[in-house]
Each structure stands twice: as C-alpha cells, then as structure tokens.
Amino acid sequence: MTNTTVDSRQTPPHAAGKVSDMSRTATTVPPGTPVAPGTRRFLVPAAAAVTVVLWGSAFIGIRSAGFDYSPGALALGRILVGTITLTVMAALARKLRLPRGRTLVGVIVWGVLWFGLYNLALNAAERTLDAGTASLLVGLAPILIAVFAGISLGEGFPARLLLGIGIAFAGVAGIALATSSGASSGVSVALGLAAAVVYAGSTILQKRLLPGVDSLTMTWLGCLAGTVACLPFTPVLLDELAVAPTSATLSVVYLGVFPTAIAFATWGFALTRTTAGRLGAATYAAAPLAVLMSWALLGEVPTPVALVGGTLCLTGVLVATLRLR
C-alpha cells in the first residue's frame, strides 16, 4: 500500500476535540519519498467510497445466498474466498510484513472478532430479522465507534460529527421503518446488537494496531485468522455447496472477493489516514446505497419514506465528514 508512517492519534494536544476531515492525513513521509498532496487528499475519500459501496452491496449478496447457506457455512465460504483473494493481492503488492509479539496477537484477535464473530452474528440475525431492522441495529455501530474513539483514542466529540451521526441515524431509522416486515425475535435482535458492538470494537482495535502493521497485511492476516476460527463449519459448507444453486454460490464468491477482500483492504487504508469516528460515520451511506441496489437489481421499489431516509443518511455523512471551507 504505502510506506508512510502514521500517527494514530489524530487530535493534537493543543486542539482537543477538533478532528481533521477525511481528506486530510496525519502522515510523515520518509525522506526522499515524493508524495503529491493532491493525490493523498483524493485517495482517502476514494478508498472510503469503495468500502461504502461494496459494503452496501453486501446486503444484496447476503440476501441472495442466505436462503441456501446457513450462517456458519456462509461466513466460512465468504471469508475463505476473501483470504484467497487477499493472498493474491498481497503477493502482487509484495507488501506483507508479519507483525510480532503483542501486535501479532492483537491482529489475530481482531480477525477472529471482525471476520468470524461479526459475520456469524449478522448472518444468524438475518435468518429471522427483516433487512430494515437489521440495518437499524447495525446502524448503531458508527455511533458506538464515535463514542469509543472519543474516549479511548482521544478523538474528542466534535459537534459536527455528532450532529452528522444523529442525522444519518435518523435516516437509517426511516429506511428500517420503510422496509420492516415485522418479522423478528428477541434472540435475533440480540445477535444484531452483538454484531454492532463487535463492529465498533473491532474498528477501535484496528485503529490502535495499524501503527504497528500495514493495512494490507493486517487485513490478510485477520481474514486468515477468521477463516481458521470458522473451519468447524467446513462439513456444513461442503454439504450445502453440493446442493446450492449456482446463483447462491456465486453470491458467496462475490461476498468474499468484493465486500470482504477489496472493501476491507480499502477500509484499512482509509482508517490508517483518518479518524475512526469520521470513517465510521461515512459508512451510513451504505444503507441508502443498499436500497438503490435492491431497487436496481432485485426490482424492490423503495417507498417514499425509504427515499427520505436515504437522503437523511447522505446528508448526515456530509455533515459528519466534510469540513466547511
């Protein structure tokens, strides 16, 4: 990715609570390494945008594969394909530098949580939760990220960030209201909430670990750790693979290559160069994108309430992540 070293604490001591926008970096370029400021400003929001679009598409992929693959088999199939794809990406980039000691242990724990436990919890929750309720529960994660980052990473609580998150969450609530079918259970709701907590906690852990390991290596190693943790589901995956339609299997492959390998790689790249709170807020754009993709690919026409909710989501993301000039 890059040899740029990064200060993981974005807020300087003399400006507590003021956070740089997503297009600004806190990097120190090694002597002799030319870096175009304009390019640097473009790459971070571009990486965030790729992540958001691909994570939005994951809702379509999970819906397509979830009828034929159980939660454990779907999680294993997805991250196994993701690990293979990331191995190819890392080989082409020639950037793998394995961490040691506590950093290595931390990356393994992060991978088991983010790639393993999160996927299992979300897949299991969506067996009975409708898409709207699931998106509302997962939508709690960026709020938790902002709170955790403000407390543990010293990012503070900028008013524009909190306002943007509030607007975006209202939009997610609108989308959930518009797409909810009322099918839910206490266990599934608990699993959805657990997924949101794991999502937020994993983001904070990743932010802390990134100064000691490059983002591509961390993503590859974490996905590998999650795959190993899910290996007990291998017999189930093989049984379901034998009878699943080709379309469902292709959805699993898509989930592994794009929302997992590519999106997590771009997420790590962006997280290295901006604050966890602002990047987490940017992911609210995934909800309206999922609505639009569902409309285009599945013929599910969004209601006016869903469209208003999507507009609120995008407005909140702009408020939270862009600096007024």
Coordinates of C-alpha atoms in Angstrom, one line a residue:
M1 CA 0.0 0.0 0.0
T2 CA 2.4 2.7 1.3
N3 CA 5.5 3.1 3.4
T4 CA 4.1 6.2 5.0
T5 CA 4.2 6.2 8.8
V6 CA 1.0 7.3 10.6
D7 CA 0.2 9.0 13.9
S8 CA -2.8 7.0 15.1
R9 CA -3.9 9.9 17.4
Q10 CA -5.3 12.4 15.0
T11 CA -6.1 15.1 17.6
P12 CA -3.1 17.2 18.7
P13 CA -2.9 18.1 22.4
H14 CA -3.4 21.8 21.8
A15 CA -6.7 21.2 19.8
A16 CA -8.6 18.7 21.8
G17 CA -11.9 17.8 20.3
K18 CA -11.1 19.1 16.8
V19 CA -10.8 16.3 14.3
S20 CA -9.4 16.6 10.7
D21 CA -11.7 15.7 7.9
M22 CA -11.4 12.5 5.9
S23 CA -9.4 14.1 3.1
R24 CA -6.6 15.2 5.5
T25 CA -3.9 13.0 6.8
A26 CA -1.5 12.9 9.7
T27 CA 1.3 11.3 7.9
T28 CA 5.1 11.7 7.9
V29 CA 6.7 10.9 4.6
P30 CA 10.1 9.3 4.7
P31 CA 12.9 11.5 3.3
G32 CA 13.3 11.1 -0.5
T33 CA 9.7 9.8 -1.0
P34 CA 7.8 12.2 -3.2
V35 CA 4.1 12.3 -2.4
A36 CA 1.7 14.6 -4.2
P37 CA -0.6 16.3 -1.7
G38 CA -3.5 16.4 -4.2
T39 CA -3.2 12.6 -4.7
R40 CA -3.1 12.0 -1.0
R41 CA -6.2 14.1 -0.4
F42 CA -8.0 12.1 -3.2
L43 CA -7.1 8.6 -2.1
V44 CA -8.6 8.6 1.4
P45 CA -12.2 9.6 0.4
A46 CA -11.9 7.4 -2.7
A47 CA -10.9 4.4 -0.5
A48 CA -13.8 5.2 1.9
A49 CA -16.2 5.4 -1.0
V50 CA -15.2 2.0 -2.4
T51 CA -15.7 0.5 1.1
V52 CA -19.1 2.0 1.5
V53 CA -20.4 1.0 -2.0
L54 CA -19.2 -2.6 -1.6
W55 CA -20.5 -2.9 1.9
G56 CA -23.8 -1.6 0.7
S57 CA -23.8 -4.3 -2.0
A58 CA -23.2 -7.0 0.7
F59 CA -26.8 -6.8 1.8
I60 CA -27.8 -7.9 -1.6
G61 CA -25.3 -10.7 -1.6
I62 CA -26.3 -12.0 1.8
R63 CA -29.9 -11.9 0.8
S64 CA -29.2 -13.9 -2.3
A65 CA -27.0 -16.6 -0.6
G66 CA -28.8 -16.7 2.8
F67 CA -31.6 -18.9 1.6
D68 CA -29.2 -21.7 0.6
Y69 CA -26.3 -21.3 3.0
S70 CA -26.6 -21.4 6.8
P71 CA -24.9 -18.7 8.9
G72 CA -21.8 -20.7 9.6
A73 CA -21.3 -22.0 6.1
L74 CA -21.9 -18.6 4.6
A75 CA -19.4 -17.0 6.9
L76 CA -16.8 -19.6 6.2
G77 CA -17.3 -19.6 2.5
R78 CA -17.2 -15.8 2.3
I79 CA -14.0 -15.3 4.3
L80 CA -12.3 -18.3 2.7
V81 CA -12.8 -16.7 -0.7
G82 CA -11.7 -13.4 0.9
T83 CA -8.5 -14.9 2.2
I84 CA -7.6 -16.4 -1.2
T85 CA -8.2 -13.0 -2.8
L86 CA -6.2 -11.1 -0.3
T87 CA -3.4 -13.6 -0.7
V88 CA -3.3 -12.8 -4.4
M89 CA -3.5 -9.0 -3.7
A90 CA -0.7 -9.3 -1.1
A91 CA 1.5 -11.3 -3.5
L92 CA 1.1 -8.7 -6.2
A93 CA 1.7 -5.8 -3.8
R94 CA 4.7 -7.6 -2.2
K95 CA 4.0 -5.7 1.0
L96 CA 3.5 -8.4 3.6
R97 CA 5.5 -7.8 6.7
L98 CA 4.2 -10.0 9.6
P99 CA 4.0 -8.3 12.9
R100 CA 5.4 -9.8 16.1
G101 CA 4.6 -10.1 19.7
R102 CA 1.5 -8.3 21.1
T103 CA 0.7 -6.7 17.7
L104 CA 0.5 -10.2 16.1
V105 CA -1.8 -11.4 18.9
G106 CA -3.9 -8.3 18.6
V107 CA -4.3 -8.7 14.8
I108 CA -5.3 -12.4 15.3
V109 CA -7.9 -11.5 17.9
W110 CA -9.2 -8.7 15.7
G111 CA -9.6 -11.0 12.8
V112 CA -11.5 -13.6 14.7
L113 CA -13.8 -10.9 16.0
W114 CA -14.3 -8.9 12.8
F115 CA -14.3 -11.6 10.1
G116 CA -15.5 -14.5 12.2
L117 CA -17.8 -13.5 15.1
Y118 CA -19.3 -10.4 13.3
N119 CA -20.3 -12.4 10.2
L120 CA -21.7 -15.3 12.2
A121 CA -23.8 -12.9 14.4
L122 CA -25.1 -10.9 11.5
N123 CA -25.9 -14.0 9.3
A124 CA -27.7 -15.6 12.2
A125 CA -29.7 -12.5 13.0
E126 CA -30.9 -12.0 9.4
R127 CA -32.4 -15.5 9.4
T128 CA -35.4 -14.0 11.1
L129 CA -34.8 -10.3 11.1
D130 CA -36.0 -8.3 8.1
A131 CA -33.5 -6.2 6.3
G132 CA -34.8 -2.9 7.8
T133 CA -34.5 -4.0 11.4
A134 CA -31.1 -5.5 10.7
S135 CA -29.8 -2.3 9.1
L136 CA -31.1 -0.3 12.1
L137 CA -29.3 -2.5 14.6
V138 CA -26.0 -2.4 12.6
G139 CA -26.5 1.3 12.2
L140 CA -25.7 1.7 15.9
A141 CA -22.1 0.8 15.2
P142 CA -20.9 4.2 13.9
I143 CA -22.4 5.8 17.0
L144 CA -20.5 3.4 19.2
I145 CA -17.4 4.0 17.2
A146 CA -17.6 7.7 17.7
V147 CA -18.1 7.2 21.4
F148 CA -15.3 4.7 21.8
A149 CA -12.9 6.7 19.7
G150 CA -13.7 9.9 21.6
I151 CA -12.9 8.2 24.9
S152 CA -10.1 5.7 24.1
L153 CA -8.4 7.3 21.1
G154 CA -8.6 11.0 22.1
E155 CA -10.6 12.0 19.1
G156 CA -13.0 14.0 21.1
F157 CA -16.6 14.7 20.3
P158 CA -16.7 17.4 17.6
A159 CA -20.2 18.9 17.3
R160 CA -20.4 18.5 13.6
L161 CA -19.5 14.8 13.9
L162 CA -22.2 14.2 16.5
L163 CA -24.8 16.2 14.5
G164 CA -24.0 14.3 11.3
I165 CA -24.2 10.9 13.1
G166 CA -27.6 11.9 14.6
I167 CA -29.0 12.9 11.2
A168 CA -27.6 9.8 9.5
F169 CA -29.1 7.5 12.2
A170 CA -32.5 9.1 11.8
G171 CA -32.2 8.2 8.1
V172 CA -31.3 4.6 8.9
A173 CA -34.3 4.5 11.2
G174 CA -36.5 5.8 8.3
I175 CA -35.2 3.1 6.0
A176 CA -35.8 0.5 8.7
L177 CA -39.3 1.7 9.2
A178 CA -40.0 1.6 5.4
T179 CA -38.5 -1.9 4.8
S180 CA -39.5 -3.6 8.0
S181 CA -41.8 -6.6 7.7
G182 CA -42.2 -7.1 11.5
A183 CA -40.5 -10.5 11.5
S184 CA -38.1 -10.5 14.4
S185 CA -37.3 -12.3 17.6
G186 CA -35.5 -11.4 20.8
V187 CA -32.6 -13.7 20.1
S188 CA -32.1 -12.2 16.6
V189 CA -32.3 -8.7 17.9
A190 CA -29.7 -9.6 20.5
L191 CA -27.5 -11.0 17.7
G192 CA -27.9 -7.9 15.7
L193 CA -26.9 -5.7 18.6
A194 CA -23.9 -8.0 19.3
A195 CA -22.8 -7.6 15.6
A196 CA -22.9 -3.8 16.0
V197 CA -20.8 -3.9 19.2
V198 CA -18.3 -6.2 17.6
Y199 CA -18.2 -3.9 14.5
A200 CA -17.4 -0.9 16.7
G201 CA -15.0 -2.6 19.0
S202 CA -13.1 -4.1 16.0
T203 CA -12.8 -0.7 14.4
I204 CA -11.2 0.8 17.5
L205 CA -8.9 -2.2 18.0
Q206 CA -7.8 -1.9 14.3
K207 CA -7.1 1.8 14.7
R208 CA -4.9 1.0 17.7
L209 CA -3.0 -1.7 15.9
L210 CA -2.4 0.0 12.5
P211 CA 0.6 2.0 13.6
G212 CA 2.4 -1.3 14.1
V213 CA 1.3 -3.1 10.9
D214 CA 0.5 -2.1 7.4
S215 CA -3.2 -2.2 6.5
L216 CA -3.0 -4.9 3.8
T217 CA -1.0 -7.2 6.0
M218 CA -3.5 -6.7 8.8
T219 CA -6.5 -7.3 6.6
W220 CA -4.9 -10.5 5.1
L221 CA -3.8 -11.9 8.4
G222 CA -7.1 -11.0 10.1
C223 CA -9.2 -12.7 7.4
L224 CA -7.0 -15.8 7.6
A225 CA -7.5 -15.9 11.4
G226 CA -11.2 -15.6 10.9
T227 CA -11.2 -18.4 8.4
V228 CA -9.3 -20.7 10.7
A229 CA -11.8 -19.9 13.5
C230 CA -14.7 -20.8 11.2
L231 CA -13.2 -24.1 10.0
P232 CA -15.5 -26.2 12.2
F233 CA -18.3 -25.2 9.7
T234 CA -16.4 -27.0 6.9
P235 CA -18.6 -30.1 6.8
V236 CA -21.8 -28.0 6.7
L237 CA -20.3 -25.8 3.9
L238 CA -19.4 -28.8 1.8
D239 CA -22.9 -30.3 2.2
E240 CA -24.6 -27.1 1.3
L241 CA -22.2 -26.4 -1.5
A242 CA -23.2 -29.7 -3.2
V243 CA -26.9 -28.8 -3.4
A244 CA -26.9 -24.9 -3.5
P245 CA -27.8 -23.3 -6.9
T246 CA -25.1 -21.7 -8.8
S247 CA -26.5 -18.2 -8.2
A248 CA -26.2 -18.6 -4.5
T249 CA -22.7 -19.9 -4.7
L250 CA -21.7 -17.0 -7.0
S251 CA -23.1 -14.7 -4.4
V252 CA -20.8 -16.2 -1.8
V253 CA -17.9 -15.8 -4.1
Y254 CA -18.9 -12.1 -4.7
L255 CA -19.1 -11.5 -1.0
G256 CA -15.6 -12.9 -0.5
V257 CA -13.9 -11.0 -3.3
F258 CA -15.6 -7.6 -3.1
P259 CA -17.3 -6.7 0.2
T260 CA -14.6 -8.7 2.1
A261 CA -11.2 -8.6 0.4
I262 CA -11.4 -5.4 -1.5
A263 CA -13.6 -3.4 0.8
F264 CA -11.7 -4.3 4.0
A265 CA -8.4 -3.5 2.3
T266 CA -9.7 0.0 1.3
W267 CA -11.3 0.4 4.8
G268 CA -7.9 -0.3 6.4
F269 CA -6.2 2.1 4.0
A270 CA -8.6 4.9 4.9
L271 CA -8.6 4.1 8.6
T272 CA -4.8 4.5 8.7
R273 CA -5.2 8.0 7.4
T274 CA -8.3 9.5 9.1
T275 CA -10.1 9.2 12.4
A276 CA -12.3 6.3 13.4
G277 CA -15.3 8.5 14.2
R278 CA -15.4 10.1 10.8
L279 CA -14.8 7.0 8.8
G280 CA -17.4 5.2 10.8
A281 CA -19.9 7.9 10.1
A282 CA -19.2 7.6 6.3
T283 CA -20.5 4.0 6.4
Y284 CA -24.0 5.3 6.9
A285 CA -24.1 5.9 3.2
A286 CA -24.2 2.1 2.8
A287 CA -27.8 1.9 3.8
P288 CA -29.3 4.1 1.1
L289 CA -26.9 2.5 -1.5
A290 CA -28.3 -0.9 -0.5
V291 CA -31.9 0.4 -1.0
L292 CA -30.9 1.7 -4.5
M293 CA -29.1 -1.5 -5.4
S294 CA -32.1 -3.6 -4.3
W295 CA -34.3 -1.4 -6.5
A296 CA -32.0 -1.8 -9.5
L297 CA -31.0 -5.5 -9.1
L298 CA -34.0 -7.1 -7.3
G299 CA -36.8 -4.8 -8.5
E300 CA -37.7 -3.8 -4.9
V301 CA -39.1 -0.3 -5.4
P302 CA -38.3 1.8 -2.3
T303 CA -41.1 3.7 -0.6
P304 CA -41.0 7.5 -0.2
V305 CA -40.1 7.1 3.5
A306 CA -37.1 5.0 2.4
L307 CA -36.0 7.6 -0.1
V308 CA -36.3 10.4 2.6
G309 CA -34.3 8.2 4.9
G310 CA -31.6 7.7 2.3
T311 CA -31.4 11.4 1.8
L312 CA -31.0 12.0 5.5
C313 CA -28.3 9.3 5.6
L314 CA -26.3 11.0 2.9
T315 CA -26.8 14.5 4.5
G316 CA -25.6 13.2 7.8
V317 CA -22.5 11.7 6.2
L318 CA -21.7 15.0 4.5
V319 CA -22.2 16.9 7.8
A320 CA -20.0 14.5 9.7
T321 CA -17.1 14.0 7.3
L322 CA -16.7 17.2 5.3
R323 CA -15.1 20.4 6.5
L324 CA -16.7 23.7 5.6
R325 CA -14.3 25.8 3.5

